[in-house]
Amino acid sequence: GIGLDSSDSIWHADNSADSIYQLDQSGATLSKFASPSYSPTGIGLDSSDSIWHADNSADSIYQLDQSGATLSQFASLNGGPQGIGLDSSDSIWHADYTAESIYQLDQSGATLSQFASPSSGPTGIGLDSSDSIWHADYSANSIYQLTQQPFIQF
C-alpha cells in the first residue's frame, strides 16, 4: 500500500519486509520502521498525519504515529483487510478481500457503512479530493469508482 502525508512524503507498507517506509518525492528513504505486526498491506494517512495500516495476516487495522508507535488497533470485521483510505472527515475506508466488501469505519473501528464490492477481490482503496471512492480489484483486474451508480469500471 501507499499513501501521502500533508508534506507530500510517500508512505509505503512493504508486506515482504514487514516494514513501513517514508520516502521523499525522489524515492529516497527518509525513515523506516518495523510494522507492529507481520504483514502490512494497505496504508493511509489522516488529516493529522497519523498512519493507518491494514494487516491481512493479523486481521487488524493499526493507527501509528510517524515514528511507528502504535496509537490504536482494532480487529477487522471479517479477517481480510487490504486497502486503507481516509476521507476528508477522517473516516477509514477499507477493502476486505475475504468478505468481498468495502467498509467505512470511524477511528475506533465502529462500522459506519458497508457495501458489497462490485466484484470478488477488493484490495486497494483510494479517495480523491471530492471523497469519491476508488477501488482496485485483484480478481477482476479492474478499478472501480464506487460513488456513482452504476459502478464505473476501468
mmCIF file of C-alpha atoms in Angstrom:
data_model
loop_
_atom_site.group_PDB
_atom_site.id
_atom_site.type_symbol
_atom_site.label_atom_id
_atom_site.label_comp_id
_atom_site.label_asym_id
_atom_site.label_seq_id
_atom_site.Cartn_x
_atom_site.Cartn_y
_atom_site.Cartn_z
ATOM 1 C CA GLY A 1 0.000 0.000 0.000
ATOM 2 C CA ILE A 2 0.948 3.620 -0.467
ATOM 3 C CA GLY A 3 -0.184 6.978 0.946
ATOM 4 C CA LEU A 4 0.877 10.621 1.090
ATOM 5 C CA ASP A 5 1.088 12.861 4.149
ATOM 6 C CA SER A 6 0.420 16.605 4.296
ATOM 7 C CA SER A 7 4.071 17.320 3.366
ATOM 8 C CA ASP A 8 3.810 15.020 0.318
ATOM 9 C CA SER A 9 6.094 12.406 1.842
ATOM 10 C CA ILE A 10 5.301 8.982 0.427
ATOM 11 C CA TRP A 11 4.460 6.231 2.932
ATOM 12 C CA HIS A 12 4.719 2.634 1.783
ATOM 13 C CA ALA A 13 3.708 -0.612 3.516
ATOM 14 C CA ASP A 14 6.115 -3.353 2.439
ATOM 15 C CA ASN A 15 4.487 -6.721 3.033
ATOM 16 C CA SER A 16 7.583 -8.767 2.221
ATOM 17 C CA ALA A 17 9.857 -6.781 4.581
ATOM 18 C CA ASP A 18 7.201 -6.347 7.321
ATOM 19 C CA SER A 19 8.135 -2.658 7.318
ATOM 20 C CA ILE A 20 6.744 0.791 6.680
ATOM 21 C CA TYR A 21 8.856 3.319 4.788
ATOM 22 C CA GLN A 22 8.710 7.104 4.464
ATOM 23 C CA LEU A 23 10.148 8.309 1.144
ATOM 24 C CA ASP A 24 10.721 11.715 -0.362
ATOM 25 C CA GLN A 25 9.425 12.583 -3.836
ATOM 26 C CA SER A 26 12.665 11.340 -5.438
ATOM 27 C CA GLY A 27 12.273 7.932 -3.760
ATOM 28 C CA ALA A 28 14.988 8.356 -1.122
ATOM 29 C CA THR A 29 14.202 6.699 2.210
ATOM 30 C CA LEU A 30 13.584 9.251 4.971
ATOM 31 C CA SER A 31 12.615 6.728 7.649
ATOM 32 C CA LYS A 32 11.783 3.067 8.080
ATOM 33 C CA PHE A 33 10.285 1.115 10.949
ATOM 34 C CA ALA A 34 9.035 -2.395 11.552
ATOM 35 C CA SER A 35 5.320 -2.945 11.277
ATOM 36 C CA PRO A 36 3.688 -3.739 14.652
ATOM 37 C CA SER A 37 2.507 -6.952 13.023
ATOM 38 C CA TYR A 38 3.943 -9.167 10.333
ATOM 39 C CA SER A 39 2.086 -8.421 7.109
ATOM 40 C CA PRO A 40 1.305 -4.755 6.394
ATOM 41 C CA THR A 41 -0.819 -4.302 3.301
ATOM 42 C CA GLY A 42 -2.849 -1.094 2.946
ATOM 43 C CA ILE A 43 -1.791 2.318 4.219
ATOM 44 C CA GLY A 44 -3.440 5.717 4.501
ATOM 45 C CA LEU A 45 -2.902 8.944 6.433
ATOM 46 C CA ASP A 46 -5.469 11.056 8.229
ATOM 47 C CA SER A 47 -5.628 14.857 8.482
ATOM 48 C CA SER A 48 -3.252 14.764 11.484
ATOM 49 C CA ASP A 49 -0.773 12.633 9.510
ATOM 50 C CA SER A 50 -1.394 9.558 11.656
ATOM 51 C CA ILE A 51 -0.616 6.431 9.662
ATOM 52 C CA TRP A 52 -3.379 3.839 9.333
ATOM 53 C CA HIS A 53 -2.466 0.443 8.024
ATOM 54 C CA ALA A 54 -4.222 -2.815 7.389
ATOM 55 C CA ASP A 55 -2.626 -6.114 8.227
ATOM 56 C CA ASN A 56 -4.215 -9.036 6.456
ATOM 57 C CA SER A 57 -2.356 -11.715 8.433
ATOM 58 C CA ALA A 58 -3.170 -10.190 11.844
ATOM 59 C CA ASP A 59 -6.749 -9.365 10.740
ATOM 60 C CA SER A 60 -6.263 -5.908 12.222
ATOM 61 C CA ILE A 61 -6.129 -2.209 11.456
ATOM 62 C CA TYR A 62 -3.499 -0.100 13.230
ATOM 63 C CA GLN A 63 -3.087 3.622 13.838
ATOM 64 C CA LEU A 64 0.577 4.639 14.145
ATOM 65 C CA ASP A 65 2.437 7.865 14.712
ATOM 66 C CA GLN A 66 5.178 8.764 12.246
ATOM 67 C CA SER A 67 7.845 7.115 14.382
ATOM 68 C CA GLY A 68 5.965 3.787 14.239
ATOM 69 C CA ALA A 69 4.476 3.774 17.754
ATOM 70 C CA THR A 70 1.039 2.141 17.879
ATOM 71 C CA LEU A 71 -1.663 4.642 18.864
ATOM 72 C CA SER A 72 -4.616 2.271 18.459
ATOM 73 C CA GLN A 73 -5.501 -1.090 16.985
ATOM 74 C CA PHE A 74 -8.728 -2.975 16.324
ATOM 75 C CA ALA A 75 -9.720 -6.233 14.691
ATOM 76 C CA SER A 76 -11.110 -6.136 11.194
ATOM 77 C CA LEU A 77 -14.689 -7.277 10.796
ATOM 78 C CA ASN A 78 -14.172 -10.307 8.580
ATOM 79 C CA GLY A 79 -10.488 -11.107 8.572
ATOM 80 C CA GLY A 80 -9.302 -9.801 5.232
ATOM 81 C CA PRO A 81 -8.319 -6.126 5.458
ATOM 82 C CA GLN A 82 -6.329 -4.985 2.449
ATOM 83 C CA GLY A 83 -6.545 -1.394 1.230
ATOM 84 C CA ILE A 84 -6.985 1.623 3.525
ATOM 85 C CA GLY A 85 -8.050 5.147 2.641
ATOM 86 C CA LEU A 86 -9.313 8.083 4.674
ATOM 87 C CA ASP A 87 -11.866 10.646 3.578
ATOM 88 C CA SER A 88 -11.982 14.360 4.363
ATOM 89 C CA SER A 89 -13.792 13.605 7.656
ATOM 90 C CA ASP A 90 -11.078 11.088 8.647
ATOM 91 C CA SER A 91 -13.434 8.127 8.258
ATOM 92 C CA ILE A 92 -11.479 4.973 7.471
ATOM 93 C CA TRP A 93 -12.426 3.117 4.305
ATOM 94 C CA HIS A 94 -11.096 -0.373 3.876
ATOM 95 C CA ALA A 95 -11.356 -3.107 1.312
ATOM 96 C CA ASP A 96 -11.978 -6.532 2.815
ATOM 97 C CA TYR A 97 -10.845 -9.244 0.409
ATOM 98 C CA THR A 98 -12.363 -12.097 2.431
ATOM 99 C CA ALA A 99 -15.813 -10.510 2.802
ATOM 100 C CA GLU A 100 -15.755 -9.065 -0.757
ATOM 101 C CA SER A 101 -16.905 -5.796 0.814
ATOM 102 C CA ILE A 102 -15.962 -2.167 1.356
ATOM 103 C CA TYR A 103 -16.345 -0.764 4.889
ATOM 104 C CA GLN A 104 -16.475 2.764 6.244
ATOM 105 C CA LEU A 105 -15.311 2.891 9.881
ATOM 106 C CA ASP A 106 -14.876 5.574 12.485
ATOM 107 C CA GLN A 107 -11.473 5.834 14.140
ATOM 108 C CA SER A 108 -12.498 3.494 16.947
ATOM 109 C CA GLY A 109 -13.341 0.762 14.414
ATOM 110 C CA ALA A 110 -17.139 1.045 14.558
ATOM 111 C CA THR A 111 -18.842 0.386 11.218
ATOM 112 C CA LEU A 112 -20.478 3.447 9.678
ATOM 113 C CA SER A 113 -21.417 1.777 6.380
ATOM 114 C CA GLN A 114 -20.710 -1.333 4.363
ATOM 115 C CA PHE A 115 -21.463 -2.468 0.853
ATOM 116 C CA ALA A 116 -20.584 -5.399 -1.352
ATOM 117 C CA SER A 117 -17.758 -4.939 -3.805
ATOM 118 C CA PRO A 118 -18.922 -4.962 -7.436
ATOM 119 C CA SER A 119 -16.546 -7.913 -7.943
ATOM 120 C CA SER A 120 -14.866 -10.588 -5.859
ATOM 121 C CA GLY A 121 -11.392 -9.333 -4.964
ATOM 122 C CA PRO A 122 -11.273 -5.854 -3.404
ATOM 123 C CA THR A 123 -7.717 -4.938 -2.485
ATOM 124 C CA GLY A 124 -6.896 -1.247 -2.893
ATOM 125 C CA ILE A 125 -8.828 1.853 -1.769
ATOM 126 C CA GLY A 126 -8.203 5.499 -2.518
ATOM 127 C CA LEU A 127 -10.289 8.626 -2.066
ATOM 128 C CA ASP A 128 -9.944 11.731 -4.181
ATOM 129 C CA SER A 129 -10.397 15.353 -3.107
ATOM 130 C CA SER A 130 -14.179 15.029 -3.599
ATOM 131 C CA ASP A 131 -14.282 11.892 -1.395
ATOM 132 C CA SER A 132 -15.083 9.704 -4.386
ATOM 133 C CA ILE A 133 -14.060 6.147 -3.554
ATOM 134 C CA TRP A 134 -11.719 4.384 -5.968
ATOM 135 C CA HIS A 135 -11.267 0.668 -5.530
ATOM 136 C CA ALA A 136 -8.802 -1.744 -7.133
ATOM 137 C CA ASP A 137 -9.959 -5.306 -7.571
ATOM 138 C CA TYR A 138 -7.370 -8.075 -7.831
ATOM 139 C CA SER A 139 -9.742 -10.774 -9.121
ATOM 140 C CA ALA A 140 -11.344 -8.627 -11.825
ATOM 141 C CA ASN A 141 -8.086 -6.862 -12.756
ATOM 142 C CA SER A 142 -10.105 -3.644 -12.678
ATOM 143 C CA ILE A 143 -10.505 -0.288 -10.978
ATOM 144 C CA TYR A 144 -13.942 0.963 -9.924
ATOM 145 C CA GLN A 145 -15.260 4.349 -8.912
ATOM 146 C CA LEU A 146 -17.791 3.499 -6.236
ATOM 147 C CA THR A 147 -19.714 6.720 -5.681
ATOM 148 C CA GLN A 148 -21.714 6.615 -8.909
ATOM 149 C CA GLN A 149 -24.430 4.136 -9.823
ATOM 150 C CA PRO A 150 -23.952 2.028 -11.793
ATOM 151 C CA PHE A 151 -20.349 1.436 -10.775
ATOM 152 C CA ILE A 152 -17.847 2.696 -13.310
ATOM 153 C CA GLN A 153 -15.247 0.094 -14.287
ATOM 154 C CA PHE A 154 -11.876 0.930 -15.874
#
